[in-house]
PDB file of C-alpha atoms in Angstrom:
ATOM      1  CA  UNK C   1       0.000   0.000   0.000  1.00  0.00           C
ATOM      2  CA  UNK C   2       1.493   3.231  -0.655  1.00  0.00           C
ATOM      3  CA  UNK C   3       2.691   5.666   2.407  1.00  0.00           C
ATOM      4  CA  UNK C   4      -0.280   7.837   2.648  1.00  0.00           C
ATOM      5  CA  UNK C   5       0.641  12.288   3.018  1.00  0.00           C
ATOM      6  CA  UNK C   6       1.265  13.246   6.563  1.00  0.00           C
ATOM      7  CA  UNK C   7      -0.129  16.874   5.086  1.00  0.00           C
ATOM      8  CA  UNK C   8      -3.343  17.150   2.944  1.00  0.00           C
ATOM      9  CA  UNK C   9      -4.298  20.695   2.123  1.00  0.00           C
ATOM     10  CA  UNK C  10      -7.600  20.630   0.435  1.00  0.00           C
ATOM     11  CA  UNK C  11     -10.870  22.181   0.083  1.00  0.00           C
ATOM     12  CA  UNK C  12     -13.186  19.200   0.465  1.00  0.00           C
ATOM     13  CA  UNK C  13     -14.039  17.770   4.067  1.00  0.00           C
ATOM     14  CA  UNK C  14     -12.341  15.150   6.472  1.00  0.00           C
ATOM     15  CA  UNK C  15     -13.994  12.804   7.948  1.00  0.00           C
ATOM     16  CA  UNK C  16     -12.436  12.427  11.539  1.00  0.00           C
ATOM     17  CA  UNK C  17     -13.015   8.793  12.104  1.00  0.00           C
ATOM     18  CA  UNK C  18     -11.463   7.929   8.524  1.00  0.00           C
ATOM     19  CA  UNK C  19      -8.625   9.464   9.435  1.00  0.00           C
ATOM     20  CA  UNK C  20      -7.995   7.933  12.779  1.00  0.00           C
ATOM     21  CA  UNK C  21      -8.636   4.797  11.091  1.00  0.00           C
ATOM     22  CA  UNK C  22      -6.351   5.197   8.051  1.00  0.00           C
ATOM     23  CA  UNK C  23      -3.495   6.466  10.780  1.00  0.00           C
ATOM     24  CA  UNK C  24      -3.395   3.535  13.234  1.00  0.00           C
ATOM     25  CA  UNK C  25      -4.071   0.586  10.372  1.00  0.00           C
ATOM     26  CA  UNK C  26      -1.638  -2.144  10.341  1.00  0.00           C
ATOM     27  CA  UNK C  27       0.577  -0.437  13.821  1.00  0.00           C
ATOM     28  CA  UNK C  28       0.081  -2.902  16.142  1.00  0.00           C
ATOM     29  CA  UNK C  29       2.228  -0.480  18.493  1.00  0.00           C
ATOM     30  CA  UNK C  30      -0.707   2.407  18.621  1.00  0.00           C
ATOM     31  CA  UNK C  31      -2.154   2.266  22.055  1.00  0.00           C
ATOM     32  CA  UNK C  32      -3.917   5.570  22.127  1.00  0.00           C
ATOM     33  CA  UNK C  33      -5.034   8.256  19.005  1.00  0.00           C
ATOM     34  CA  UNK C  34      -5.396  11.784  20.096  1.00  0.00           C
ATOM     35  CA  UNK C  35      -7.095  14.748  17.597  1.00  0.00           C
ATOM     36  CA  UNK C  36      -8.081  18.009  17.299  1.00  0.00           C
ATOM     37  CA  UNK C  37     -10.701  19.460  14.755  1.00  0.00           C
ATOM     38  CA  UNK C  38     -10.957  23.191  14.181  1.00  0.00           C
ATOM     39  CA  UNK C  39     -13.967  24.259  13.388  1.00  0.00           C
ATOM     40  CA  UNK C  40     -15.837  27.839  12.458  1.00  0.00           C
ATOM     41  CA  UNK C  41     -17.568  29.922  14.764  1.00  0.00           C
ATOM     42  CA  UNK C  42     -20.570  31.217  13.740  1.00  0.00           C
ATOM     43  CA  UNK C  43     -19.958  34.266  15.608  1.00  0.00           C
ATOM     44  CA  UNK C  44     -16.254  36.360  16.444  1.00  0.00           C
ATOM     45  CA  UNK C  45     -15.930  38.943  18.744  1.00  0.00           C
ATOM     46  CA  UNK C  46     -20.086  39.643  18.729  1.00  0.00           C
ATOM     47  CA  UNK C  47     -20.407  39.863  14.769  1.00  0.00           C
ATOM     48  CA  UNK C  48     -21.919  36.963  12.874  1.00  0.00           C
ATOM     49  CA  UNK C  49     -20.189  35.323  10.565  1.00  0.00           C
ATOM     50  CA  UNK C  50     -21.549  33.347   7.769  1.00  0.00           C
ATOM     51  CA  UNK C  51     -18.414  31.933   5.747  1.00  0.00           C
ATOM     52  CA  UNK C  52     -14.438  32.161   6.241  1.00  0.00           C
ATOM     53  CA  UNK C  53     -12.497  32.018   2.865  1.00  0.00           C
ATOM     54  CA  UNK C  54      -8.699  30.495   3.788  1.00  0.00           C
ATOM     55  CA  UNK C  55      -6.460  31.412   1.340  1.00  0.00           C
ATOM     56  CA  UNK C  56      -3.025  29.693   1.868  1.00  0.00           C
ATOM     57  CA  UNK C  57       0.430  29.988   0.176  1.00  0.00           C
ATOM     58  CA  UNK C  58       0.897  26.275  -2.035  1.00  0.00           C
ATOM     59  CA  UNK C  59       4.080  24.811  -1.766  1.00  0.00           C
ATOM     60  CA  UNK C  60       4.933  26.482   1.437  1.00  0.00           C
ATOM     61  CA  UNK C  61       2.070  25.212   3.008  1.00  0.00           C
ATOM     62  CA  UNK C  62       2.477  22.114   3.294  1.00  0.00           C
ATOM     63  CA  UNK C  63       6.086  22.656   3.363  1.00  0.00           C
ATOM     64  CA  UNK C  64       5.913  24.085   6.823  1.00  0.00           C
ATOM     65  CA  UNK C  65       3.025  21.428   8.481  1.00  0.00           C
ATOM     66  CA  UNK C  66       5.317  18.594   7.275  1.00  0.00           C
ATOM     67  CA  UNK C  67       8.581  20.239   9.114  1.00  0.00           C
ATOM     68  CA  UNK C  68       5.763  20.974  12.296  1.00  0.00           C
ATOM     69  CA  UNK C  69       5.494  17.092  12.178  1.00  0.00           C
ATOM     70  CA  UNK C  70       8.996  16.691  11.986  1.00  0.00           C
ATOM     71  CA  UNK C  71       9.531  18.541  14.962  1.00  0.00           C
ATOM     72  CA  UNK C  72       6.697  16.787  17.148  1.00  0.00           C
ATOM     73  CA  UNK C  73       8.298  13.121  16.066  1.00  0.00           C
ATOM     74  CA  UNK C  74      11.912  14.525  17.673  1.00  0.00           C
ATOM     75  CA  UNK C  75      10.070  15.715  20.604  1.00  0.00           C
ATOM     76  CA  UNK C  76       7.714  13.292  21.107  1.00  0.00           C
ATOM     77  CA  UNK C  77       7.350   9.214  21.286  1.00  0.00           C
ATOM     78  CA  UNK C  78       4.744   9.429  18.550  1.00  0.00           C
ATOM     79  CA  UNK C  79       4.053   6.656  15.809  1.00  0.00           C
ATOM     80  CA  UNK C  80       1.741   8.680  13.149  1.00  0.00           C
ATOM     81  CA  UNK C  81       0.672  12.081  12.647  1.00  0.00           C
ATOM     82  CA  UNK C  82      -1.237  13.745   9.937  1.00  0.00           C
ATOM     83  CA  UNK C  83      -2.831  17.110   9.067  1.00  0.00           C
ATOM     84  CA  UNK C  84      -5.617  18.270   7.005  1.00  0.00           C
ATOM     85  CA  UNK C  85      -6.408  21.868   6.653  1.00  0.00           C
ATOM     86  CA  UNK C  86      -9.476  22.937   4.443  1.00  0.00           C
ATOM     87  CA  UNK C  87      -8.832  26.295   1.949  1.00  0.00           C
ATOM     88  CA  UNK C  88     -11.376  27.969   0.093  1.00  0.00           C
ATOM     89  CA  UNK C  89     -14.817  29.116   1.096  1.00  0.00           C
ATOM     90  CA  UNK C  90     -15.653  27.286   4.554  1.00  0.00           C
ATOM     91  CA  UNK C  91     -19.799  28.333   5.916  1.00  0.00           C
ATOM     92  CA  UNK C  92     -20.618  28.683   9.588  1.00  0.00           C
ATOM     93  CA  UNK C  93     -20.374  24.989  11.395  1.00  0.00           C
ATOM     94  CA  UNK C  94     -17.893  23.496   8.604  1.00  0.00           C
ATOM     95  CA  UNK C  95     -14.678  21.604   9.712  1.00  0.00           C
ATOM     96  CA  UNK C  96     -11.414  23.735   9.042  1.00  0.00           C
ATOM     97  CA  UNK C  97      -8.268  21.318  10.384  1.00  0.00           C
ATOM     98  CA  UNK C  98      -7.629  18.302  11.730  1.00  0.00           C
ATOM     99  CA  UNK C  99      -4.612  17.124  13.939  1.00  0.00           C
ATOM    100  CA  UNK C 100      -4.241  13.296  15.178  1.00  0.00           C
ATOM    101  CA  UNK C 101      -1.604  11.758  16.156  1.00  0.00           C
ATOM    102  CA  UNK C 102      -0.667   8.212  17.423  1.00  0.00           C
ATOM    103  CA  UNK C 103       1.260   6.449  20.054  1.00  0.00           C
ATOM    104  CA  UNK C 104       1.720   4.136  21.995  1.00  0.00           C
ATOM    105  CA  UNK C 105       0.664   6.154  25.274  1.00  0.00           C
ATOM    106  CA  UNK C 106      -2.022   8.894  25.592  1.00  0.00           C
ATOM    107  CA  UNK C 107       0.461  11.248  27.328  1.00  0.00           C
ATOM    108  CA  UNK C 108       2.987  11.784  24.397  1.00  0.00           C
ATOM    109  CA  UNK C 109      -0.250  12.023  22.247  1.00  0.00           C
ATOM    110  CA  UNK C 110      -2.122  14.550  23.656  1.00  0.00           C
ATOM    111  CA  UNK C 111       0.917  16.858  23.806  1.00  0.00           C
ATOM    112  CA  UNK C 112       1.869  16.228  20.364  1.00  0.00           C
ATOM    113  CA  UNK C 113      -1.072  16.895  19.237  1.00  0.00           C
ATOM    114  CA  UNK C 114      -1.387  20.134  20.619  1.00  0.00           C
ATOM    115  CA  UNK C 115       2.124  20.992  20.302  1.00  0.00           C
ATOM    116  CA  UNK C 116       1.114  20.788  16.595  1.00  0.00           C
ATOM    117  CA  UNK C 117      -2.007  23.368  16.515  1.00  0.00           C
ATOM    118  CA  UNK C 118       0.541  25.731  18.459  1.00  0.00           C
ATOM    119  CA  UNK C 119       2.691  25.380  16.185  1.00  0.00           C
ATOM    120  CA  UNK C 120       0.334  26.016  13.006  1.00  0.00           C
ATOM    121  CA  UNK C 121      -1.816  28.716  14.626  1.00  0.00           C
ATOM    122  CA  UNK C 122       1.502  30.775  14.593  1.00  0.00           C
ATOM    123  CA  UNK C 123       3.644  29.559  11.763  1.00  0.00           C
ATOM    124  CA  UNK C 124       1.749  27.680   9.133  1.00  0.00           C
ATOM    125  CA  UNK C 125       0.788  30.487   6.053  1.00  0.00           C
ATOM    126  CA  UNK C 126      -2.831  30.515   5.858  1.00  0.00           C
ATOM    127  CA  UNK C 127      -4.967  33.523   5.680  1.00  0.00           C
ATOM    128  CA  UNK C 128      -8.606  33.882   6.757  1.00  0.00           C
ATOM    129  CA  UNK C 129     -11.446  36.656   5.687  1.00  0.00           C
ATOM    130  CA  UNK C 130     -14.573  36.610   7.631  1.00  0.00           C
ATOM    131  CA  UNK C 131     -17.680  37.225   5.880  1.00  0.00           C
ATOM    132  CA  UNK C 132     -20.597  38.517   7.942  1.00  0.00           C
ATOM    133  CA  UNK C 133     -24.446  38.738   6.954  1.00  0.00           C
ATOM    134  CA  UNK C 134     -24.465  41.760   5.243  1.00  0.00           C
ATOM    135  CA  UNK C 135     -21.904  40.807   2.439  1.00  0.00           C
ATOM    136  CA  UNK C 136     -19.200  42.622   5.281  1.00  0.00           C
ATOM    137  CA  UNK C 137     -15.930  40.600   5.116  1.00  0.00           C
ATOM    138  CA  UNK C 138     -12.975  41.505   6.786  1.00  0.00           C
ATOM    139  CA  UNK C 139      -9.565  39.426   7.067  1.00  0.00           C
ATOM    140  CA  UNK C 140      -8.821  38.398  10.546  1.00  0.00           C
ATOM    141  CA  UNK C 141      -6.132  39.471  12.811  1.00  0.00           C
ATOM    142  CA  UNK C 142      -3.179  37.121  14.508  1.00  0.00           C
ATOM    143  CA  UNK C 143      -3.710  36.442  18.033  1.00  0.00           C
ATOM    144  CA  UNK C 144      -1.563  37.249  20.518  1.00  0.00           C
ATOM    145  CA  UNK C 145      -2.559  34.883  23.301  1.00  0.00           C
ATOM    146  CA  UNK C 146      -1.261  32.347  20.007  1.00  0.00           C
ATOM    147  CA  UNK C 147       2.231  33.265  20.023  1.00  0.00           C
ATOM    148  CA  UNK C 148       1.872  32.385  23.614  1.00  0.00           C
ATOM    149  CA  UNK C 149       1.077  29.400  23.611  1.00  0.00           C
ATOM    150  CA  UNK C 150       3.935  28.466  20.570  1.00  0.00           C
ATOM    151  CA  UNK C 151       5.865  29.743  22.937  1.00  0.00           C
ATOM    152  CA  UNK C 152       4.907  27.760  26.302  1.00  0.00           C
ATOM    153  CA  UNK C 153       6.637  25.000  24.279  1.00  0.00           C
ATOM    154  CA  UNK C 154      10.013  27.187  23.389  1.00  0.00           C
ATOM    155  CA  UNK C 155       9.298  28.228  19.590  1.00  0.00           C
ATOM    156  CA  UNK C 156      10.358  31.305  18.933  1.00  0.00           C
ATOM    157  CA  UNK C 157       6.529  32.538  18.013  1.00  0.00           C
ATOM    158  CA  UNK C 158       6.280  36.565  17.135  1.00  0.00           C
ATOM    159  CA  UNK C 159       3.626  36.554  14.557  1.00  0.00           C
ATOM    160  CA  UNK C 160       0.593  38.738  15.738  1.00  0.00           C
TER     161      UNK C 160
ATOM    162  CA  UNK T   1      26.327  40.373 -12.225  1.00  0.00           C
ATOM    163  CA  UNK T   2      25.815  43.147 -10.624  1.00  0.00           C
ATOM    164  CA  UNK T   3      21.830  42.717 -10.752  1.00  0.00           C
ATOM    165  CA  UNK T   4      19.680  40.212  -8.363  1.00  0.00           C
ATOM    166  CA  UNK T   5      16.251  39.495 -10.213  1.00  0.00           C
ATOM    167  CA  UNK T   6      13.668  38.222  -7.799  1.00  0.00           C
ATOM    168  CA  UNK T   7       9.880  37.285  -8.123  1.00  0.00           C
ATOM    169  CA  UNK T   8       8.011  39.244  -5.455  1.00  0.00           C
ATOM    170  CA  UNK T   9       4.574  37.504  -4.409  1.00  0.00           C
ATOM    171  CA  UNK T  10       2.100  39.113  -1.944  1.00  0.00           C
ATOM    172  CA  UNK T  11      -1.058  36.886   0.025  1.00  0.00           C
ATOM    173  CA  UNK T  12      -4.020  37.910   1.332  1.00  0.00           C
ATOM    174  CA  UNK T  13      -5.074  41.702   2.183  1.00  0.00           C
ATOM    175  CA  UNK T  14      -1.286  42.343   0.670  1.00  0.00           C
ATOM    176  CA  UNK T  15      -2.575  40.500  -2.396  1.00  0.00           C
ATOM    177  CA  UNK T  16      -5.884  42.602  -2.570  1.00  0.00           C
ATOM    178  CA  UNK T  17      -3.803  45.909  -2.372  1.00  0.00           C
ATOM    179  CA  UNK T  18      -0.372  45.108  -4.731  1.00  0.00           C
ATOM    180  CA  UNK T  19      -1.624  42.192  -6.809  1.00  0.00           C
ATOM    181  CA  UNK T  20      -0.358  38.233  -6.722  1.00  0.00           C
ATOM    182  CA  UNK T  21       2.953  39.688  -7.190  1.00  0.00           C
ATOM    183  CA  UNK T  22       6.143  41.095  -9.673  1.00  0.00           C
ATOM    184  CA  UNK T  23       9.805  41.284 -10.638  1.00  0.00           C
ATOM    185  CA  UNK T  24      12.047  43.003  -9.325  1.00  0.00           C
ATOM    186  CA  UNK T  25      15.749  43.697  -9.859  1.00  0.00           C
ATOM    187  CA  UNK T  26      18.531  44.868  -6.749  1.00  0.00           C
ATOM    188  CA  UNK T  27      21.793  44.897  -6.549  1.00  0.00           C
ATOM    189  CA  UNK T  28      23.436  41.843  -5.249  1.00  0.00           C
ATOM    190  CA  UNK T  29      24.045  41.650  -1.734  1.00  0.00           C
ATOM    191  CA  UNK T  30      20.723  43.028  -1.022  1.00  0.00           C
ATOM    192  CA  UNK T  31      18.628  42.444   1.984  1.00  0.00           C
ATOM    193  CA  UNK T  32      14.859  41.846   2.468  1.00  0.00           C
ATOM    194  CA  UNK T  33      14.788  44.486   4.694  1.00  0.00           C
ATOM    195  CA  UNK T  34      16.451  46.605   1.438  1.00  0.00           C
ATOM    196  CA  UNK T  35      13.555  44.941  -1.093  1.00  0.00           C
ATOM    197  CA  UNK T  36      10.999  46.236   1.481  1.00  0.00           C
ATOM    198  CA  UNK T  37      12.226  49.534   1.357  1.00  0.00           C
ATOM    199  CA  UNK T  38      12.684  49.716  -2.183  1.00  0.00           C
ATOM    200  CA  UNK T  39       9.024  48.776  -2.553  1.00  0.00           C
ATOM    201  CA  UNK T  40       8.044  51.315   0.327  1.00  0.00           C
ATOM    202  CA  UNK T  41       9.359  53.883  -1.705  1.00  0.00           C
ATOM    203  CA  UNK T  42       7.633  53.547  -4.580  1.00  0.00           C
ATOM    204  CA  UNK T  43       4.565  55.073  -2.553  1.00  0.00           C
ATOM    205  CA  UNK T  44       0.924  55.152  -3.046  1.00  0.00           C
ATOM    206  CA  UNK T  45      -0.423  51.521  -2.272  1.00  0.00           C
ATOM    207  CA  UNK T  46       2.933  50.309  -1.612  1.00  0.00           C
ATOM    208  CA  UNK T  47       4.200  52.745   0.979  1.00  0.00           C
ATOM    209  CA  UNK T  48       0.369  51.824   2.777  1.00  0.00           C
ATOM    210  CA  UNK T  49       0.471  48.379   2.571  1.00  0.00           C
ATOM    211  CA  UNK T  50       4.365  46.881   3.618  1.00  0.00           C
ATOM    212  CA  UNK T  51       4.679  50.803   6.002  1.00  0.00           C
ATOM    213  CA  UNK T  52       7.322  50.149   9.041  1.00  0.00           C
ATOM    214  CA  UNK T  53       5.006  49.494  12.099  1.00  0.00           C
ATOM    215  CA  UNK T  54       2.459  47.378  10.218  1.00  0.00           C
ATOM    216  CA  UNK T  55       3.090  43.532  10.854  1.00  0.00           C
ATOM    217  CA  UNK T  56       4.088  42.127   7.612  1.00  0.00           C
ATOM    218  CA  UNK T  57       5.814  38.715   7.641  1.00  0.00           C
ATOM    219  CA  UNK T  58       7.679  37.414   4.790  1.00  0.00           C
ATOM    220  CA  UNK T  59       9.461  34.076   3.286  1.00  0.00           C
ATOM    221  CA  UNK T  60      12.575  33.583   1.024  1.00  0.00           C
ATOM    222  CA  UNK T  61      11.650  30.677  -1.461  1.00  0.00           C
ATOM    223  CA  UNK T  62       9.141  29.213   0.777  1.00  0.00           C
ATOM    224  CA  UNK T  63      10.943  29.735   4.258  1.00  0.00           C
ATOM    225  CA  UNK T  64      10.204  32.028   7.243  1.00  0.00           C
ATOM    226  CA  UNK T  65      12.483  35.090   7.194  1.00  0.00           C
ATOM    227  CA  UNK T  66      14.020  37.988   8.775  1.00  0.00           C
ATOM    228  CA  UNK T  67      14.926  41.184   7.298  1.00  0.00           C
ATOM    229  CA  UNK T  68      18.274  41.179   7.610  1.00  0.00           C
ATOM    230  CA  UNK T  69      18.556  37.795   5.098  1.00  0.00           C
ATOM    231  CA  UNK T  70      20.732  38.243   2.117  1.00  0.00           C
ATOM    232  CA  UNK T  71      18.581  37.508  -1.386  1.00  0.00           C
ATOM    233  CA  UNK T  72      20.071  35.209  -3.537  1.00  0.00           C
ATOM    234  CA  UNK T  73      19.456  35.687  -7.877  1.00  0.00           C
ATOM    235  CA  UNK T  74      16.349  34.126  -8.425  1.00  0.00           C
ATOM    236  CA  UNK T  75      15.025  33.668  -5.321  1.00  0.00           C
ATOM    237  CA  UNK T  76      10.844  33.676  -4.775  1.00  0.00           C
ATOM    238  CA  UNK T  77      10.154  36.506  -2.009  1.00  0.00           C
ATOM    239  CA  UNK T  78       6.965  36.161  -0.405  1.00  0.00           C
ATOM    240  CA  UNK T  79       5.343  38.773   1.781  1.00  0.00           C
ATOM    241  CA  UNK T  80       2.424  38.666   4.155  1.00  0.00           C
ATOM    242  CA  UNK T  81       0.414  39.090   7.089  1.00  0.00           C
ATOM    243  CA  UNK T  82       0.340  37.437  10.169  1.00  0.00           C
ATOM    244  CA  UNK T  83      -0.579  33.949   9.734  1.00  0.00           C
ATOM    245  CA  UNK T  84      -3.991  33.189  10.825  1.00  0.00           C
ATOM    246  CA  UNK T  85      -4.954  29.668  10.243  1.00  0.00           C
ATOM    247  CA  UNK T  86      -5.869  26.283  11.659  1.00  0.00           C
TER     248      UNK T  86
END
């Protein structure tokens, strides 16, 4: 069977237990699967919002996710990971990203798996407008509390 | 050569106020801080949209970089906003 893309940028949807599946298949070593699925709010800071359009930068992309996952396997006892981030037009309720991880214990799982989202909130080049009820849109700004977090694990994180 | 050519590409509200992106031509031994100012002083949209004290991020073929990087002949210069995905 051929190795199946850590990274997966794409604009159709993931199905969550798919990919869980699809991850652990054939490791007799995976013990525990940990994930994270981003998903949008149909409200941001007390405006509606009806649709976010992610634009993202190809090539670079997934360039930078797949050196994220290099990172977590040096840092952590991990046995999988993969990543799928939606682009294009995303309405209210839709899935954006995905984040799972295997090992062999739920500790080094659960941290690698947030390590990762960290890591991409701050670092991965993706770009998202906000499009409100009234045909408003307006792109949306870098967090800071982000950088903090990339930085509770020591990256060097000075995006927003 | 006393010329660096580089392919300038701008994302997202960068994008919507320069275009996908252009040519441009510096002397060798150039910085990305240097390519930033020579676009800043061009003026109009330019000087508004990559102005000192706005956050603008920016790659060098497809990395994360600072401004005090040295460009290399044909290299693909990306600039951008902060990153907001996931």
């Amino acid at each position: 069977m051929a190795e199946q893309p850590r990274v997966r940028i794409q604009t159709e949807d993931f199905d969550l237990a798919a990919e869980c599946a699809a991850l652990r298949a054939g490791d007799a070593g995976v013990g525990a699967v940990a994930s994270f699925v981003g998903t949008v709010r149909g409200v941001d800071d007390g405006r509606a919002v009806t649709a976010l359009e992610l634009e993202h930068y190809p090539g670079m992309t997934e360039r930078s996710i797949e050196a994220m996952i290099d990172a977590a396997f040096q840092r952590f006892d991990i046995r999988g990971a993969r990543v799928v981030h939606r682009v294009g037009p995303l309405p209210a309720g839709a899935q954006i990203v995905l984040v799972v991880v295997s090992s062999a214990h739920r500790g080094q799982a659960f941290q690698a798996c947030e390590f990762l989202m960290d890591y991409l909130k701050t670092q991965a080049p993706f770009w998202k407008k906000e499009h409100g009820p009234d045909g408003q849109a307006r792109w949306v700004d870098a967090r800071v509390t982000d950088d903090e977090a990339a930085r509770r694990w020591g990256l060097e994180s000075r995006n927003a | 050569m006393s010329e660096l050519t580089l392919r300038v590409r701008y994302f997202a509200s960068l994008r919507e106020a320069l275009g996908d992106g252009e040519t441009v031509s510096l002397p060798v031994g150039s910085t990305l801080g240097a390519l930033r100012d020579a676009l800043l002083a061009r003026g109009g949209a330019h000087a508004q949209a990559l102005a000192r004290g706005r956050a603008v991020r920016a790659a060098i073929d497809q990395r994360m970089a600072e401004e005090s990087a040295v460009l290399a002949d044909g290299a693909e210069v990306a600039f951008f906003p902060p990153v907001t995905g996931g």
